[in-house]
Coordinates of N, CA and C in Angstrom, one line a residue:
X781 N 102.3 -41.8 121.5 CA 101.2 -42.6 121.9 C 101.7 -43.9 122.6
X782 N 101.2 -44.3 123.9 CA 101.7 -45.5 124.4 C 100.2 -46.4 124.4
X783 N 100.9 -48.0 124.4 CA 100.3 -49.2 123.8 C 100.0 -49.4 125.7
X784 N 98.6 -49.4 125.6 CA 98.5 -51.0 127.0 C 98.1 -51.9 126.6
X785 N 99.1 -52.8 127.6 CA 99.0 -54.3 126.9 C 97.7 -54.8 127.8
X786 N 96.8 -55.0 127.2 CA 96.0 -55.6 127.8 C 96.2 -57.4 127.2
X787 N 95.0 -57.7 128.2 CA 95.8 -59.7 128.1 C 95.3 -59.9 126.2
X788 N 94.3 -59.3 126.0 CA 93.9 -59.7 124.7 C 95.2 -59.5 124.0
X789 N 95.6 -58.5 123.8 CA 96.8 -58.1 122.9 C 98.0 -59.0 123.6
X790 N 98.5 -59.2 124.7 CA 99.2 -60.5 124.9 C 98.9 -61.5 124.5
X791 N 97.9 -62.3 124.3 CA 97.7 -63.8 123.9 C 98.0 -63.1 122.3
X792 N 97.6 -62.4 121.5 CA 97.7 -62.4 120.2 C 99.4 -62.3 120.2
X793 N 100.0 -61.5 120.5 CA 101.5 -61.8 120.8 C 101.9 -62.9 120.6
X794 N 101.5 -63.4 121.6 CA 101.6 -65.2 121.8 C 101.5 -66.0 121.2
X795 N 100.3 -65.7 120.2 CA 99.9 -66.8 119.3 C 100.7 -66.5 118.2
X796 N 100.8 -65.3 117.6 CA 101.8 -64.8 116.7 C 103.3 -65.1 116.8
X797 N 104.1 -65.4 117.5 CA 104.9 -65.3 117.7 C 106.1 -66.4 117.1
X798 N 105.1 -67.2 116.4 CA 105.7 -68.5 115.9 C 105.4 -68.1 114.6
X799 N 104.4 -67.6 114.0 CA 103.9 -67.3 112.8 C 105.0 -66.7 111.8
X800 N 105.3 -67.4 110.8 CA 106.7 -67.3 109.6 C 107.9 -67.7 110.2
X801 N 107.9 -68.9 111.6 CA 109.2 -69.2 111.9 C 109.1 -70.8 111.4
X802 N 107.9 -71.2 110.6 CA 107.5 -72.5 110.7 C 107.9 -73.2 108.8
X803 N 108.1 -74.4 108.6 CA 108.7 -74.8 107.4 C 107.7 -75.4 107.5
X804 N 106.8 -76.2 106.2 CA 106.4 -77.1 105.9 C 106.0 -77.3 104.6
X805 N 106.9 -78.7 104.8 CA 107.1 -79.8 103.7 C 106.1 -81.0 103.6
X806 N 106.2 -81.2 102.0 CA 105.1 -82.0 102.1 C 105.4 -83.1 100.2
X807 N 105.6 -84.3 100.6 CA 106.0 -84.8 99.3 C 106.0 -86.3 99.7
X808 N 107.9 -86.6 99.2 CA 108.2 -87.8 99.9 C 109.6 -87.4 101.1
X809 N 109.3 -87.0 102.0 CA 110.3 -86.7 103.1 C 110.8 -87.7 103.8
X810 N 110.9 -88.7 103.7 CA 111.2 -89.7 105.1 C 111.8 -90.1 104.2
X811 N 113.9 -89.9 104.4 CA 114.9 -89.9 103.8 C 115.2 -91.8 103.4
X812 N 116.1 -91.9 103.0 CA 115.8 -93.3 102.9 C 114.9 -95.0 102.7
X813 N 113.8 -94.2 102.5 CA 112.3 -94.8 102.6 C 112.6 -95.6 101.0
X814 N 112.8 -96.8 101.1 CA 112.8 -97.2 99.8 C 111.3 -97.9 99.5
X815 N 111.5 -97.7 97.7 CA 110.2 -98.8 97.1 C 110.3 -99.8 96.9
X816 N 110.1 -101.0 97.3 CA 110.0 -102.5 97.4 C 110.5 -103.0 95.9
X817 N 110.2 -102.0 94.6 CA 110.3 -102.6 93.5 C 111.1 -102.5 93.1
X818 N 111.7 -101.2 93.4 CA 113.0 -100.6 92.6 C 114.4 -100.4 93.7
X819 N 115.4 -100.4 93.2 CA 116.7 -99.7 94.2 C 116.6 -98.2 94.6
X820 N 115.5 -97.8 94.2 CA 115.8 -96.4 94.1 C 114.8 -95.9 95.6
X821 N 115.2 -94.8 96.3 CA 114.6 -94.4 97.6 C 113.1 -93.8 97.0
X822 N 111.8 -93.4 97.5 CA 110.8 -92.9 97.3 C 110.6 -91.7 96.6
X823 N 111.7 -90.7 96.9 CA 111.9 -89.3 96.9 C 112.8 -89.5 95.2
X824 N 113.7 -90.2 95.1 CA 114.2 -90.9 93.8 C 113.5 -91.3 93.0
X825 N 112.1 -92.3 93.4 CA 111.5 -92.8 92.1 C 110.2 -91.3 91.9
X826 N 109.8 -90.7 92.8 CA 109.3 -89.4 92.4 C 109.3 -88.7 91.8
X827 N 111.0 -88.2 91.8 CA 111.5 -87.6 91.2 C 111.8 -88.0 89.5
X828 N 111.8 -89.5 89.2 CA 111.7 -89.7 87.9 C 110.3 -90.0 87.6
X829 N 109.6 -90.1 88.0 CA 107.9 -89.8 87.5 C 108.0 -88.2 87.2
X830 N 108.3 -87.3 88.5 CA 108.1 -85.6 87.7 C 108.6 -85.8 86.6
X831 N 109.7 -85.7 86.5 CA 110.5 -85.5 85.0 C 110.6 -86.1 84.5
X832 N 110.3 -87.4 84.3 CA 110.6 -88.4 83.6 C 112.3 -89.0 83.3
X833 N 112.5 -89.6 82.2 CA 113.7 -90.0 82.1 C 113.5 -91.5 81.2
X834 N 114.9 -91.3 80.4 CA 115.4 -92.0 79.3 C 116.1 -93.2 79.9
X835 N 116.0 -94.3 79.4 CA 117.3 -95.3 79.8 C 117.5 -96.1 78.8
X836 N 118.9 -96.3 78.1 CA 119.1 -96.7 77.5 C 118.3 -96.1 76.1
X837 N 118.1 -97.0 75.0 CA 117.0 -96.9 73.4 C 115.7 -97.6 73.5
X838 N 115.6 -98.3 74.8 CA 114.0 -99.2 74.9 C 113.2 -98.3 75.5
X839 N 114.0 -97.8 77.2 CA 113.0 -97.1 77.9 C 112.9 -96.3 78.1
X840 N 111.6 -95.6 77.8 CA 111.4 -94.2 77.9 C 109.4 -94.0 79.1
X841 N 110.0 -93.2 80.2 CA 109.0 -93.1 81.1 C 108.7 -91.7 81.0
X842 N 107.5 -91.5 80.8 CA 107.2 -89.5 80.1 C 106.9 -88.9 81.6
X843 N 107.1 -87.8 81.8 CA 107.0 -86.9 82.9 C 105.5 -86.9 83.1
X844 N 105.4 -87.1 84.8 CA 104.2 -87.2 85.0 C 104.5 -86.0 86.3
X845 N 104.2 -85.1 85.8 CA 104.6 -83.8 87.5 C 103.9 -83.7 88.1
X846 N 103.3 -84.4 88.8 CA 102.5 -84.8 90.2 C 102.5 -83.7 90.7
X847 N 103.7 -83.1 91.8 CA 104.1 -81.4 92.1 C 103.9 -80.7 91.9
X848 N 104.1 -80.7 90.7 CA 103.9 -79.0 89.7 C 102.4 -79.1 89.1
X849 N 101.6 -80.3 89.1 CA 100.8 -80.0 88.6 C 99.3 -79.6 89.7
X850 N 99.5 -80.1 90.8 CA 98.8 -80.1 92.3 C 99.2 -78.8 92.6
X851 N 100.6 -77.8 92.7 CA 100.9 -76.8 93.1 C 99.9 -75.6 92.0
X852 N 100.1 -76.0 90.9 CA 99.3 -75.1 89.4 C 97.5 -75.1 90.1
X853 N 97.3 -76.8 90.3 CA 95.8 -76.5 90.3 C 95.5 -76.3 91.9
X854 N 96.0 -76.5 92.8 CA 95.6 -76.0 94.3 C 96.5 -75.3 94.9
X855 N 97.6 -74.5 94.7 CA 98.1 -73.1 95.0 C 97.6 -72.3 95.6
X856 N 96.7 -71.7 95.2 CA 95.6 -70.6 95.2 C 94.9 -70.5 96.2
X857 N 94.5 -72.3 96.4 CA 93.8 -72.7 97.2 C 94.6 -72.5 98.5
X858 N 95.8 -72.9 98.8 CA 96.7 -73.4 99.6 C 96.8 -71.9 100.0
X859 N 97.4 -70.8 99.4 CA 97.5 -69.3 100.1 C 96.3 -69.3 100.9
X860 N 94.8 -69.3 100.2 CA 93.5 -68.6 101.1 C 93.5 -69.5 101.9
X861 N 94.2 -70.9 102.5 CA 93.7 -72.1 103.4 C 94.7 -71.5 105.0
X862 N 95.9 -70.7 104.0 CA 97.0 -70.3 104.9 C 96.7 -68.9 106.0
X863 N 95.8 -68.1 104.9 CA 95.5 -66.9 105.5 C 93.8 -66.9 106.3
X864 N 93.5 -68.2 106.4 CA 92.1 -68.6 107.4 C 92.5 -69.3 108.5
X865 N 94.0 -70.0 108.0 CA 94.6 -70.7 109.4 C 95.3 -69.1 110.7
X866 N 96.0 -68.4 109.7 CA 96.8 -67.3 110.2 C 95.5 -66.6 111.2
X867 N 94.5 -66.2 110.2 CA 93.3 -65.8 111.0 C 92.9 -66.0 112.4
X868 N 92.7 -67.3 112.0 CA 92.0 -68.3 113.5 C 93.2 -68.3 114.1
X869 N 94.6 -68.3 114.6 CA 95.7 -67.8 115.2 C 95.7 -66.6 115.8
X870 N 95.2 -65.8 115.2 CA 95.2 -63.8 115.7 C 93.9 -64.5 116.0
X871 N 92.8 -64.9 116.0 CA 91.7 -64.5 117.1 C 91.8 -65.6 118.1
X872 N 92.8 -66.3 118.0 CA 92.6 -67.5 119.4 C 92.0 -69.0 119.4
X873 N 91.3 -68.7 118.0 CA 91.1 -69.9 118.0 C 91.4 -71.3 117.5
X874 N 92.8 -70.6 117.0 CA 93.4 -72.5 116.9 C 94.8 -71.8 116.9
X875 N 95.7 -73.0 117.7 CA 97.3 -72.5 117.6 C 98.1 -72.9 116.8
X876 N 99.1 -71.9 116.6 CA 99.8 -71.8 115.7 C 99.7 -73.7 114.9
X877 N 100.6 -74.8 116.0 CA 100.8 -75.3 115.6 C 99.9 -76.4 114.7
X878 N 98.7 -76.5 115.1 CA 97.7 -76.8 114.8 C 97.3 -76.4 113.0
X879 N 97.8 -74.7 112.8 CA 97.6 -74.3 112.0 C 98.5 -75.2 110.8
X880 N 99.6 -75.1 111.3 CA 100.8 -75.4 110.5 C 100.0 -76.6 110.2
X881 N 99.7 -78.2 110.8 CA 99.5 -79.6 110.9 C 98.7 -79.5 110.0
X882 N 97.2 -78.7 110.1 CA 96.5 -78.7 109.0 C 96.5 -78.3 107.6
X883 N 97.4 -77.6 107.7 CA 98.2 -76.8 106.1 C 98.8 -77.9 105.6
X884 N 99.4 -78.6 106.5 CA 100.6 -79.3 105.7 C 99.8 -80.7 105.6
X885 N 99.0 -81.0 106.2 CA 97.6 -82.5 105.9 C 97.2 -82.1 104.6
X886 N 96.5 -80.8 104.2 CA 95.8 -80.4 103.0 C 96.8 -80.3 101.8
X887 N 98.0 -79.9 102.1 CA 98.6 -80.4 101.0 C 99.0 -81.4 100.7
X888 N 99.6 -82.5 101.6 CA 99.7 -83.7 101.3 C 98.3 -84.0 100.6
X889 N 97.3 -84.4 101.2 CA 96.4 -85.0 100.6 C 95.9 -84.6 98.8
X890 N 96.4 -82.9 99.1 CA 96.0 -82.3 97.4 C 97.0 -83.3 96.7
X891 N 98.2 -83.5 96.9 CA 99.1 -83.8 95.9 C 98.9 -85.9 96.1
X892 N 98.4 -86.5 96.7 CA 97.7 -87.9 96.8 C 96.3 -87.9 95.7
X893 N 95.5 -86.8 95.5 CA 94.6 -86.5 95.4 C 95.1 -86.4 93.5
X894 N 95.9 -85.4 93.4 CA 96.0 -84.9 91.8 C 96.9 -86.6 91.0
X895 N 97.4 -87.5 92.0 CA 98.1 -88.8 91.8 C 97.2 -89.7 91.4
X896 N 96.2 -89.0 92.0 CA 94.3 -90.5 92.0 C 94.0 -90.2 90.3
X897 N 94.2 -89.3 89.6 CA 93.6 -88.9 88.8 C 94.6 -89.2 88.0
X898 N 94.6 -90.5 87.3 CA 95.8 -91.0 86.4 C 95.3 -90.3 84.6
X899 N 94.0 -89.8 84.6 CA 93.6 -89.1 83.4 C 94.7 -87.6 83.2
X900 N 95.1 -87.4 84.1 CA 95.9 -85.8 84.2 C 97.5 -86.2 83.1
X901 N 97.7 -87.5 83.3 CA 99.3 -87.6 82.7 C 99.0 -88.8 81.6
X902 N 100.6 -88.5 81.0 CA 100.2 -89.3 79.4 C 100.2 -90.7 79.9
X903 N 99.5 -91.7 78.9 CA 98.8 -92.8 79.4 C 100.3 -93.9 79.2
X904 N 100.5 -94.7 79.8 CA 101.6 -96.0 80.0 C 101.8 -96.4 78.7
X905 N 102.7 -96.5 78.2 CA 103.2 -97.7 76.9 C 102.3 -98.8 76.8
X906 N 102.1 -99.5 75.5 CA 101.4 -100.8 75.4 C 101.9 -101.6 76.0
X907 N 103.7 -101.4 76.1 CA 103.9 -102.9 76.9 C 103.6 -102.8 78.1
X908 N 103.9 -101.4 78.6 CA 103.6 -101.5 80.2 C 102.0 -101.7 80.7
X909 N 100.7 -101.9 79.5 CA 99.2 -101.6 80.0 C 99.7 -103.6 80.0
X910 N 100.2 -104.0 79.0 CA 100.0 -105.8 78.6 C 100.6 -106.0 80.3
X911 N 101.7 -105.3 80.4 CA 102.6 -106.1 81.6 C 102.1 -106.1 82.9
X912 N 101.0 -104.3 83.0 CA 100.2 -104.1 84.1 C 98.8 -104.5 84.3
X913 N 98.2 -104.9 82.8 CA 96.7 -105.0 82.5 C 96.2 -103.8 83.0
X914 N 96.8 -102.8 82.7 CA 95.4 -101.3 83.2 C 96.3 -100.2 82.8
X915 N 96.3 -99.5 82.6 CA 96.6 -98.0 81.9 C 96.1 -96.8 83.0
X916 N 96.4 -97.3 84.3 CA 96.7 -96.1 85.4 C 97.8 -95.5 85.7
X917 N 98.5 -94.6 84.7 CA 100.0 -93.9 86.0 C 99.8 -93.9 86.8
X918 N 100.9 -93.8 87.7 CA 101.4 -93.6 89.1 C 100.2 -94.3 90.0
X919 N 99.5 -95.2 89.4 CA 98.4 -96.4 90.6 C 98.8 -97.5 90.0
X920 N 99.9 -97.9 90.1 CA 99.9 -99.6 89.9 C 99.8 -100.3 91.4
X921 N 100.5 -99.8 92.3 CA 100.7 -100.0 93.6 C 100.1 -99.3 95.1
X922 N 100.3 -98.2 94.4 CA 99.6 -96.9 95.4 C 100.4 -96.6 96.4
X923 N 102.0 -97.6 96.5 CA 103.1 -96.9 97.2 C 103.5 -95.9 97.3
X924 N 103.9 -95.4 96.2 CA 104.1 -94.3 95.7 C 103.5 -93.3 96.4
X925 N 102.2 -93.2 95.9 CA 101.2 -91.7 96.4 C 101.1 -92.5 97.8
X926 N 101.4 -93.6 98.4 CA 100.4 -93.6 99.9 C 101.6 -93.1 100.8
X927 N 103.1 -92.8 100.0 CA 104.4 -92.8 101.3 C 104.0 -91.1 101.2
X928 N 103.3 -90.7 100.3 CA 103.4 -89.0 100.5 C 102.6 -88.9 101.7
X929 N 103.6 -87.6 102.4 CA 103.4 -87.2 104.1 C 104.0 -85.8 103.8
X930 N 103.9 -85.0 104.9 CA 103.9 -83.7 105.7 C 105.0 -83.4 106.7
X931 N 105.5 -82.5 107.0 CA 106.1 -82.7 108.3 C 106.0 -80.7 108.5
X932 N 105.8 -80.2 109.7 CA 106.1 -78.9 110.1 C 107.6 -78.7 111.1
X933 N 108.4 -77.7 110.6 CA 109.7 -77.6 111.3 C 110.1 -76.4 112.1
X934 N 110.5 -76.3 112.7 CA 110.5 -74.5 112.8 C 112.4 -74.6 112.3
X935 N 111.9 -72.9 111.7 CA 113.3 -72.5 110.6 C 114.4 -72.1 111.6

């Protein structure tokens, strides 16, 4: 059986042709980006909010998994957002790259979004509500959640 290529089946080519060569990240990626408060880079103090961490016998900061917990509750979502972008790609109406930018906006924002919701993680030490006056994780400042961004790469 031979294929004619008509132009339709070429543009779909076309638009496909990028589709699974594309990376995207979405967290704290801009390497070196420090927080004003601490020595530690953005992607550093993130990563001890996920997991938490011991210092010394006074301080103890309990795991707050921002990540893992945005991935658990919008996953699901994020495949079906992936396979309506893929979609609209095979029929022409939005390109690849476009697809990618908006994938990787909706996840940034899910995981800014699961950070708003300081009821999700265990609530701050009494010293830290006296020293902060409020009992919001990860919103004392909103540095934190406002450096989270996106970026699309090809692999």
């Amino acid at each position: 059986m031979k294929i004619k290529r008509t132009e339709k089946l070429r543009q779909v080519i076309k638009n496909t042709s990028n589709l699974g060569n594309v990376r995207i990240e979405a967290g704290w990626i801009h390497p070196g980006e420090k927080h004003a408060d601490t020595k530690l880079t953005m992607a550093q103090l993130a990563q001890v909010m996920e997991y938490g961490v011991v210092i010394g016998k006074k301080t103890h900061i309990p795991p707050r998994p921002m990540l893992r917990m945005t991935g658990k509750l919008k996953g699901k979502a994020w495949v079906k957002e992936a396979a309506e972008r893929t979609k609209d790609v095979l029929n022409g109406k939005q390109k690849d790259s476009a697809a990618y930018e908006s994938l990787g906006a909706l996840i940034a924002d899910d995981i800014k979004g699961t950070m708003s919701n300081s009821a999700l993680y265990a609530p701050n030490a009494p010293s830290t509500v006296k020293k902060k006056g409020k009992n919001t994780p990860l919103l004392d400042t909103l540095v934190l959640r406002d450096a989270v961004d996106y970026r699309s790469t090809k692999k």
